[in-house]
């Protein structure tokens, strides 16, 4: 039996320091999940599935499994899956808790 904790990639569109994502991270970790958080550096609500083009994007690690990216929300997941965790992918991606409306195509 594998003893490795279930790995969750946590992101949002309200920004890295939004209360919702911080609360979600704390709750998931308290339940024994391995949580890696990669979120936008600032609030990016209502940007849908846009990606950042035409400029470099800054990635900053703030804690052991926590980063923020100066880019769109979709970029955070792409960078996480293709670069940060390409050899150790998450078992699930969770987005939220969001403060603003969710207007994207689902």
C-alpha positions in Angstrom: 0.0 0.0 0.0 1.3 3.4 -1.0 1.8 5.7 2.0 2.3 8.9 -0.1 -0.4 11.5 0.7 -2.8 12.4 -2.0 -1.3 15.5 -3.8 -3.6 18.4 -4.5 -2.6 21.4 -6.6 -4.5 24.4 -5.2 -5.1 27.6 -7.3 -7.6 30.4 -7.7 -8.2 33.6 -9.5 -8.5 35.9 -6.5 -4.8 35.9 -5.8 -2.3 34.2 -3.6 -3.1 36.1 -0.4 -6.9 35.9 -0.7 -8.6 34.6 2.5 -10.5 31.8 0.6 -7.4 30.1 -0.8 -5.5 30.4 2.5 -8.5 28.8 4.3 -8.8 26.0 1.7 -5.1 25.3 2.0 -5.3 25.1 5.8 -8.3 22.8 5.7 -6.9 20.4 3.1 -3.6 20.2 5.0 -5.4 19.5 8.3 -7.1 16.5 6.6 -3.7 15.0 5.7 -3.5 16.0 2.0 -0.2 17.2 0.5 -1.1 20.6 -0.8 0.9 22.6 -3.4 -0.4 26.1 -3.9 0.3 28.0 -7.1 -1.8 31.1 -7.6 -1.7 34.5 -9.2 0.3 37.2 -7.4 -2.7 39.5 -7.5 -6.5 39.3 -8.0 -7.4 38.2 -11.5 -11.2 37.6 -11.4 -13.1 37.5 -14.6 -10.1 36.8 -16.8 -11.5 33.4 -17.8 -9.0 31.2 -19.6 -6.7 33.9 -20.7 -2.9 33.4 -20.7 -0.1 35.9 -20.4 1.7 36.7 -23.6 4.4 39.1 -24.7 6.2 39.4 -21.4 8.2 37.4 -18.9 6.2 36.2 -15.9 7.7 36.1 -12.4 7.5 33.1 -10.2 8.2 33.4 -6.5 8.3 30.7 -3.9 7.0 31.9 -0.6 7.0 28.6 1.4 8.0 25.0 0.8 5.0 24.1 -1.3 3.7 27.6 -2.1 4.3 29.9 -5.1 2.8 32.9 -6.7 3.0 33.8 -10.3 2.8 37.3 -11.9 0.4 36.1 -14.6 -3.2 34.9 -15.4 -4.9 32.1 -13.4 -4.6 29.6 -16.3 -0.8 30.3 -16.4 -0.5 29.2 -12.8 -1.8 25.7 -13.6 0.2 25.4 -16.8 3.5 26.4 -15.0 2.7 24.1 -12.1 1.9 21.0 -14.3 4.6 21.6 -17.0 7.5 22.9 -14.8 7.1 22.7 -11.0 5.5 19.3 -10.8 6.3 17.7 -14.2 8.1 14.8 -12.5 5.7 14.7 -9.5 2.2 15.6 -10.9 -0.7 16.3 -8.5 -3.5 13.8 -8.2 -6.1 16.6 -8.4 -6.4 20.3 -9.2 -8.7 22.3 -6.9 -9.6 25.9 -7.8 -11.1 28.3 -5.3 -12.6 29.4 -2.9 -13.4 32.4 -5.0 -14.7 35.7 -3.6 -16.1 37.0 -6.9 -18.5 35.5 -9.5 -17.5 32.5 -11.5 -18.2 33.4 -15.1 -16.0 30.9 -17.0 -17.2 28.2 -19.3 -17.5 25.0 -17.4 
